[in-house]
Coordinates of C-alpha atoms and ligand atoms in Angstrom, one line a residue:
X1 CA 73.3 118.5 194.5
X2 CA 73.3 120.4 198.1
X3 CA 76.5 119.5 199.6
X4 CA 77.3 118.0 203.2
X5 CA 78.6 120.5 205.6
X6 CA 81.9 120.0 207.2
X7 CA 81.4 120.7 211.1
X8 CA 84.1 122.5 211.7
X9 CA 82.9 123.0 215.8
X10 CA 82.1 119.1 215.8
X11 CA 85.9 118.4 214.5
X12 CA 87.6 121.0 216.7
X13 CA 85.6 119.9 219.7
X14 CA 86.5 116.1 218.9
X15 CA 89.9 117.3 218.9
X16 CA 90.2 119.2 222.0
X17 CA 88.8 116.4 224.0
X18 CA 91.9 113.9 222.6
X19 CA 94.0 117.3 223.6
X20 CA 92.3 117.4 227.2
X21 CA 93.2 113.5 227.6
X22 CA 96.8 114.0 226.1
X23 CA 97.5 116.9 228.3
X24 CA 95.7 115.0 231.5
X25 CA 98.5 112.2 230.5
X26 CA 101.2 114.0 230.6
X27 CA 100.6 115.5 233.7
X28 CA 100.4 112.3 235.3
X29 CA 102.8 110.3 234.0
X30 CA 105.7 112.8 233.2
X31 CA 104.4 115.7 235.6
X32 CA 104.3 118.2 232.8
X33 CA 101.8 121.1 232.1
X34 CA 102.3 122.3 228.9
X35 CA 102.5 126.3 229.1
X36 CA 101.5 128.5 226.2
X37 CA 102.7 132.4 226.8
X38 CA 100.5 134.8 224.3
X39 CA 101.8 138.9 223.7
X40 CA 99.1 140.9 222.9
X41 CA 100.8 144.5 221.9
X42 CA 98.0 147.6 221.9
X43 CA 94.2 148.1 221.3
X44 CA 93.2 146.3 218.0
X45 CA 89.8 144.9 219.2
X46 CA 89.7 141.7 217.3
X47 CA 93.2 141.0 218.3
X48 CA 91.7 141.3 222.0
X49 CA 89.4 139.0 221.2
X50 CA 91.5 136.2 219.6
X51 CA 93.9 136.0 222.5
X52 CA 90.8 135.8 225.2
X53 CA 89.7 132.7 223.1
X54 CA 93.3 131.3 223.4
X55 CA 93.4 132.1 226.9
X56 CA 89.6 130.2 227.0
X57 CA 90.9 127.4 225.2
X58 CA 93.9 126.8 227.1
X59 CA 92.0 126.4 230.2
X60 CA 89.7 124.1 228.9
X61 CA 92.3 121.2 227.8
X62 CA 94.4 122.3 230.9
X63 CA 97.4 123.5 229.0
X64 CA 98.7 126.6 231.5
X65 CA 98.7 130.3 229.6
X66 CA 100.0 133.6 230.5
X67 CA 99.2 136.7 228.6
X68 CA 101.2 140.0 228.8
X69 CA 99.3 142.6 227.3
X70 CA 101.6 145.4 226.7
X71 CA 100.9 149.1 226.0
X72 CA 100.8 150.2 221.9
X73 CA 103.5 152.6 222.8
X74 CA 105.7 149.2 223.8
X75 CA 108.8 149.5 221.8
X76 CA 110.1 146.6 219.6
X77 CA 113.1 146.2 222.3
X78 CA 111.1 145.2 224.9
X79 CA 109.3 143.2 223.1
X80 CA 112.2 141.2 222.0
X81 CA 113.3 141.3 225.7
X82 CA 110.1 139.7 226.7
X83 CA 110.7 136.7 223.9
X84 CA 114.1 136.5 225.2
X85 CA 112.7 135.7 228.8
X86 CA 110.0 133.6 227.3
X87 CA 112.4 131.4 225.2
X88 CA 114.5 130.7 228.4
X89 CA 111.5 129.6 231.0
X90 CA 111.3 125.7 230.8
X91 CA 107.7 125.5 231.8
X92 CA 106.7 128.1 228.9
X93 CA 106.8 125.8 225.8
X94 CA 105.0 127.9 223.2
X95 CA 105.4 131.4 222.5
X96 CA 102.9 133.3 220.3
X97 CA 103.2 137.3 219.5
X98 CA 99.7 138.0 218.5
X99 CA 99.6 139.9 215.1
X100 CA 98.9 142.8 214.0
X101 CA 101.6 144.5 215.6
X102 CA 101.8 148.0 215.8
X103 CA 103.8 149.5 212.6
X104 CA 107.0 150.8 215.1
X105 CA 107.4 147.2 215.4
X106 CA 109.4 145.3 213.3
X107 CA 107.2 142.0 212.9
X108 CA 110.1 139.8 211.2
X109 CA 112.7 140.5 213.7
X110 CA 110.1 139.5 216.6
X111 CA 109.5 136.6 214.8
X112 CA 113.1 135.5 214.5
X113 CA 113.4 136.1 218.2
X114 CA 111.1 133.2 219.3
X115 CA 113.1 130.0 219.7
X116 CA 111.9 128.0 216.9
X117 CA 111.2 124.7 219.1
X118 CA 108.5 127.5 220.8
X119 CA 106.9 128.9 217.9
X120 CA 103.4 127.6 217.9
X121 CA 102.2 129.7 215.2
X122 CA 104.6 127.9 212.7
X123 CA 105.6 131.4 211.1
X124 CA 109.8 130.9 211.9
X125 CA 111.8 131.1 209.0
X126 CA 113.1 128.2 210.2
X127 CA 109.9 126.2 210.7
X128 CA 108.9 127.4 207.3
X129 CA 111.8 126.4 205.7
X130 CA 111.2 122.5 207.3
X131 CA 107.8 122.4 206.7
X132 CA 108.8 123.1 202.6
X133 CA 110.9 120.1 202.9
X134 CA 108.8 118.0 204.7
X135 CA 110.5 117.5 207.8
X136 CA 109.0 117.5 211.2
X137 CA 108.3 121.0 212.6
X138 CA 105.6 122.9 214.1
X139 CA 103.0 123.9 211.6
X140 CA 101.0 127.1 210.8
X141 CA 97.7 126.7 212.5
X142 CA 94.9 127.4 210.3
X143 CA 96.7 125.7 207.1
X144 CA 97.1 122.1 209.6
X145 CA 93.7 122.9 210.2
X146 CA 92.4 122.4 206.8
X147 CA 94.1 119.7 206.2
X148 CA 93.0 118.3 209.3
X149 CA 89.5 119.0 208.3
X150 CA 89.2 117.0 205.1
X151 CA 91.4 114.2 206.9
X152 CA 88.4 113.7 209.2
X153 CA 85.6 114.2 207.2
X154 CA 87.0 110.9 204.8
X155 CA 88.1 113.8 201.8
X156 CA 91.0 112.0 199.8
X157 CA 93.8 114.7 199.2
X158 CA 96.3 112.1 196.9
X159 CA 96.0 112.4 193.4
X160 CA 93.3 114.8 193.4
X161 CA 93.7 118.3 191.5
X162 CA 93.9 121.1 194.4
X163 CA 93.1 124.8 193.8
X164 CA 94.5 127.3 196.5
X165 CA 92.6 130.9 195.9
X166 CA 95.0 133.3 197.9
X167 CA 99.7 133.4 198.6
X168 CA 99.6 135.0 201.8
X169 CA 102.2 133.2 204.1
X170 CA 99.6 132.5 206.8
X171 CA 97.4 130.4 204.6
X172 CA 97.9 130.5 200.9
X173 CA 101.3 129.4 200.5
X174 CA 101.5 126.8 203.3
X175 CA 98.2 125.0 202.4
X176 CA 99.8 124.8 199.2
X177 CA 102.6 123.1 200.8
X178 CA 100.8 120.8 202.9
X179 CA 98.4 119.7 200.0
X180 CA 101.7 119.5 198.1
X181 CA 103.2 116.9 200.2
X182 CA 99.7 114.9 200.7
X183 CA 100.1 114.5 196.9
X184 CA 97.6 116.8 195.5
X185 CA 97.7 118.6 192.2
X186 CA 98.2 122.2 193.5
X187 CA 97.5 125.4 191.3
X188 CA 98.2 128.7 193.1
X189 CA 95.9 132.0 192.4
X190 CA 96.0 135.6 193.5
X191 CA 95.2 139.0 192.6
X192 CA 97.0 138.7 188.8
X193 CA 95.9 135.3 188.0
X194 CA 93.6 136.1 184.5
X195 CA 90.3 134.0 184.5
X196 CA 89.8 133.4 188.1
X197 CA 87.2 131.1 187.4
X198 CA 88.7 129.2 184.9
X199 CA 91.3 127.8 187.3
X200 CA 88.7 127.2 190.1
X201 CA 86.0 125.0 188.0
X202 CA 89.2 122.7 187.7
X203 CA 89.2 122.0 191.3
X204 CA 88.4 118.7 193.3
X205 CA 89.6 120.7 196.6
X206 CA 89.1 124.4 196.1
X207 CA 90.7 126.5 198.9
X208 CA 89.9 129.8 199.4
X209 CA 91.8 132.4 201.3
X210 CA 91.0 136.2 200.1
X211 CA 89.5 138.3 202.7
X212 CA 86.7 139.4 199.9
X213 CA 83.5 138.5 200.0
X214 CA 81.6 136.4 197.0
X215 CA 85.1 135.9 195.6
X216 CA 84.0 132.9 194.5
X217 CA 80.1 132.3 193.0
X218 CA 78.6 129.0 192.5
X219 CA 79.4 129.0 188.8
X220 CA 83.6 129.1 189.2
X221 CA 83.0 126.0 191.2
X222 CA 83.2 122.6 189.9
X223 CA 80.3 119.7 190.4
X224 CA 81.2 117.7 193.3
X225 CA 84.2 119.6 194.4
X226 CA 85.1 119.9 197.5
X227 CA 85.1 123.9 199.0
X228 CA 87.1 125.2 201.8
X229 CA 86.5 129.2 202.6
X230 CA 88.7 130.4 205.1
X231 CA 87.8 134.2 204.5
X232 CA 86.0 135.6 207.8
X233 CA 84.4 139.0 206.4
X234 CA 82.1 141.2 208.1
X235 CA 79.5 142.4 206.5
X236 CA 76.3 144.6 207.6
X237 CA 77.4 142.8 210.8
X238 CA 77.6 139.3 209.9
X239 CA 80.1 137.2 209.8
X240 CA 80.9 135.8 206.0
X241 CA 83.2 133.7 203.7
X242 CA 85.0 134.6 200.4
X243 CA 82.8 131.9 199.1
X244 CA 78.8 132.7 198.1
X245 CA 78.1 129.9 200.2
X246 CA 74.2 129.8 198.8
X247 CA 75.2 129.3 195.2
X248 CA 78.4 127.3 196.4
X249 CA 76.4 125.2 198.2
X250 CA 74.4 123.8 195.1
X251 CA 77.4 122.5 193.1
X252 CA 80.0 121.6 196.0
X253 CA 80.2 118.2 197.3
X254 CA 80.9 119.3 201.1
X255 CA 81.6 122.9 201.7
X256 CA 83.3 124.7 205.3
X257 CA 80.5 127.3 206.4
X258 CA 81.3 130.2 207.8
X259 CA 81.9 130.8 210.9
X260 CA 82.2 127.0 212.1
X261 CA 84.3 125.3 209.6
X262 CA 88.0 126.6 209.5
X263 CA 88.0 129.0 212.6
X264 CA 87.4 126.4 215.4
X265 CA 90.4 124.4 213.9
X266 CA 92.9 127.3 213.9
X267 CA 93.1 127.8 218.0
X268 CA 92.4 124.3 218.3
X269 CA 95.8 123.8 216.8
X270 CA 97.9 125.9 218.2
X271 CA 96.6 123.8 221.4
X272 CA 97.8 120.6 219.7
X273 CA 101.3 122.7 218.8
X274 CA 101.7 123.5 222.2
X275 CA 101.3 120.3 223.7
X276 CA 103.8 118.9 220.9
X277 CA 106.4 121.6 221.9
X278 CA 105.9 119.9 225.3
X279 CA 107.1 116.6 224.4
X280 CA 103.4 115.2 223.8
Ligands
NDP1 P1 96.0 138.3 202.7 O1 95.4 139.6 202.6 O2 97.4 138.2 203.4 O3 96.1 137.6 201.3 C1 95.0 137.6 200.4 C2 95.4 136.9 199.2 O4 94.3 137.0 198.3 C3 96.6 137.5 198.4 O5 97.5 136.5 198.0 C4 95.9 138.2 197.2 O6 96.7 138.2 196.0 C5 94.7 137.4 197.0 N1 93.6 138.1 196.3 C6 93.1 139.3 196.6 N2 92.1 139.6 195.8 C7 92.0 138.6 195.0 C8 91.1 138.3 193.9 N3 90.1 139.2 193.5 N4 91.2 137.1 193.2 C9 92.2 136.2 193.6 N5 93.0 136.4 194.6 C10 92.9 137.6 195.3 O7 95.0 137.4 203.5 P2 95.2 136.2 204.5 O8 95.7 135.0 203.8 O9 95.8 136.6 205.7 O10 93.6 135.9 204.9 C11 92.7 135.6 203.9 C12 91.3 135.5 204.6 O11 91.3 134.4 205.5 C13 90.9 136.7 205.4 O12 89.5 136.9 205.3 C14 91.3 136.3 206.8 O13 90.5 137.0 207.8 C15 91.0 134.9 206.8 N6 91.7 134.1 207.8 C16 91.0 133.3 208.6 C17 91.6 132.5 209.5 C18 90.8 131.5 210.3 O14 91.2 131.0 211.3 N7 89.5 131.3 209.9 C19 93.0 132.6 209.8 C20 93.7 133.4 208.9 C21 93.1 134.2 207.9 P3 98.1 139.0 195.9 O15 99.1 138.2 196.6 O16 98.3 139.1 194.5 O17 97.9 140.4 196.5

């Protein structure tokens, strides 16, 4: 079997366009732009390069963004001063602090300072907390992109037995969640779990979230399953999964490629999570 790629660009793109329309709506029938305010703190060079996408994105669906890209040597009270001034600006309806942040800064306590009806990234405590019981909040982007991604390529989630290959509390753990509450199966794996691909070749939906590359071969995969590799890994200058997407590729029903299957959707969402923090 070769599997069918999941077009992560083609699904992202689809997506913006509805956004462009929604935010083009709102604007003419409730004369509201939604605003989406990004802190960039220091020099890392990928973290440069994420919020010039954002600020990219935003321009293309016509949501309005500011970026304040402050010194490394900003101290955490200034940054907390800048949320505070963030969280009371109407027209600013999403917040996002751009991680890494340098190690003087306390990342939690910034977190806790965005008003939780602003946080687009979904990392609150007390959006995490609603999204474990299922109520309506903003969601983490790149998990709500996954799920979003096998929503539109027809994948059935219910009933189906769900692997998730990584706890971090960007992807691991809320994918879980979301998969969870879509009524999959869900069996959680990390560094201790003992036969790695023991668990895996029981997957229908295998989600991978490590950061290593050829964490998962073709033979931990089971026939027909469905693969999701959300690692982005650079190697002898190439972008790669965590998956081995050429022996993957043979056994997997539809597989993400990487890049252009789960990175389009992440800033694509944070889009759609501004706009909802707008009222749309
Ligand atoms: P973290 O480093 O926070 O977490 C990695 C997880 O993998 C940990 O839970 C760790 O286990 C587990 N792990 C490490 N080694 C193994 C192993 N050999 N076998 C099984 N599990 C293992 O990573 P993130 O979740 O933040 O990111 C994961 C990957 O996804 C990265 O490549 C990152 O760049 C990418 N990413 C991509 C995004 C996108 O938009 N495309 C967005 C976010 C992340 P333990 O908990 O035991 O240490």
């Amino acid at each position: 079997m070769s599997a069918t790629i999941i077009d992560g660009k083609a699904i992202a793109a689809e997506i913006r366009r509805e956004t462009a329309a929604q935010v083009a709506e709102m604007k003419a029938a409730k004369g509201i732009i939604p605003g989406l305010a990004v802190i960039l703190v220091g020099e890392d060079p990928a973290s440069k390069r994420y919020v010039r996408n954002k600020e990219r994105a935003c321009q293309e669906v016509g949501i309005y963004s500011e970026v304040y890209r402050l010194p490394e040597s900003t101290s955490q009270e200034e940054v907390m001063e800048r949320i505070s001034v963030l969280n009371r600006r109407p027209e600013i309806h999403g917040i996002l602090l751009q991680l890494p942040l340098p190690d003087h800064i306390d990342e939690k306590a910034c977190l806790v300072a965005i008003d939780p009806a602003k946080d687009v990234d979904g990392f609150h405590p007390v959006n995490v907390g609603k999204m474990v019981i299922g109520d309506k909040c903003l969601l983490p982007c790149t998990p709500h992109g996954i799920i979003v991604l096998l929503e539109r390529s027809g994948i059935e989630i219910k009933g189906k037995s769900a692997v998730v290959v990584g706890r971090s509390n960007i992807v691991g753990k809320p994918v879980s969640m979301l998969l969870l509450h879509r009524h999959a199966t869900v069996t959680m794996c990390h560094s201790r779990t003992r036969d790695l691909g023991a668990v895996t070749r029981e997957a229908e939906i295998l989600v991978v979230a490590v950061g290593k590359p050829k964490v998962v071969t073709g033979d931990m995969i089971r026939e027909g399953a469905v693969v999701i590799d959300v690692g982005v890994n650079e190697v002898e200058g190439k972008l790669v999964g965590d998956v081995d997407f050429e022996s993957a590729v043979e056994k997997a029903s539809a597989i993400t490629p990487v890049p252009g299957g789960v990175g389009p959707m992440t800033i694509t969402m944070l889009l759609k999570n501004t706009v909802e923090a707008a009222g749309g």
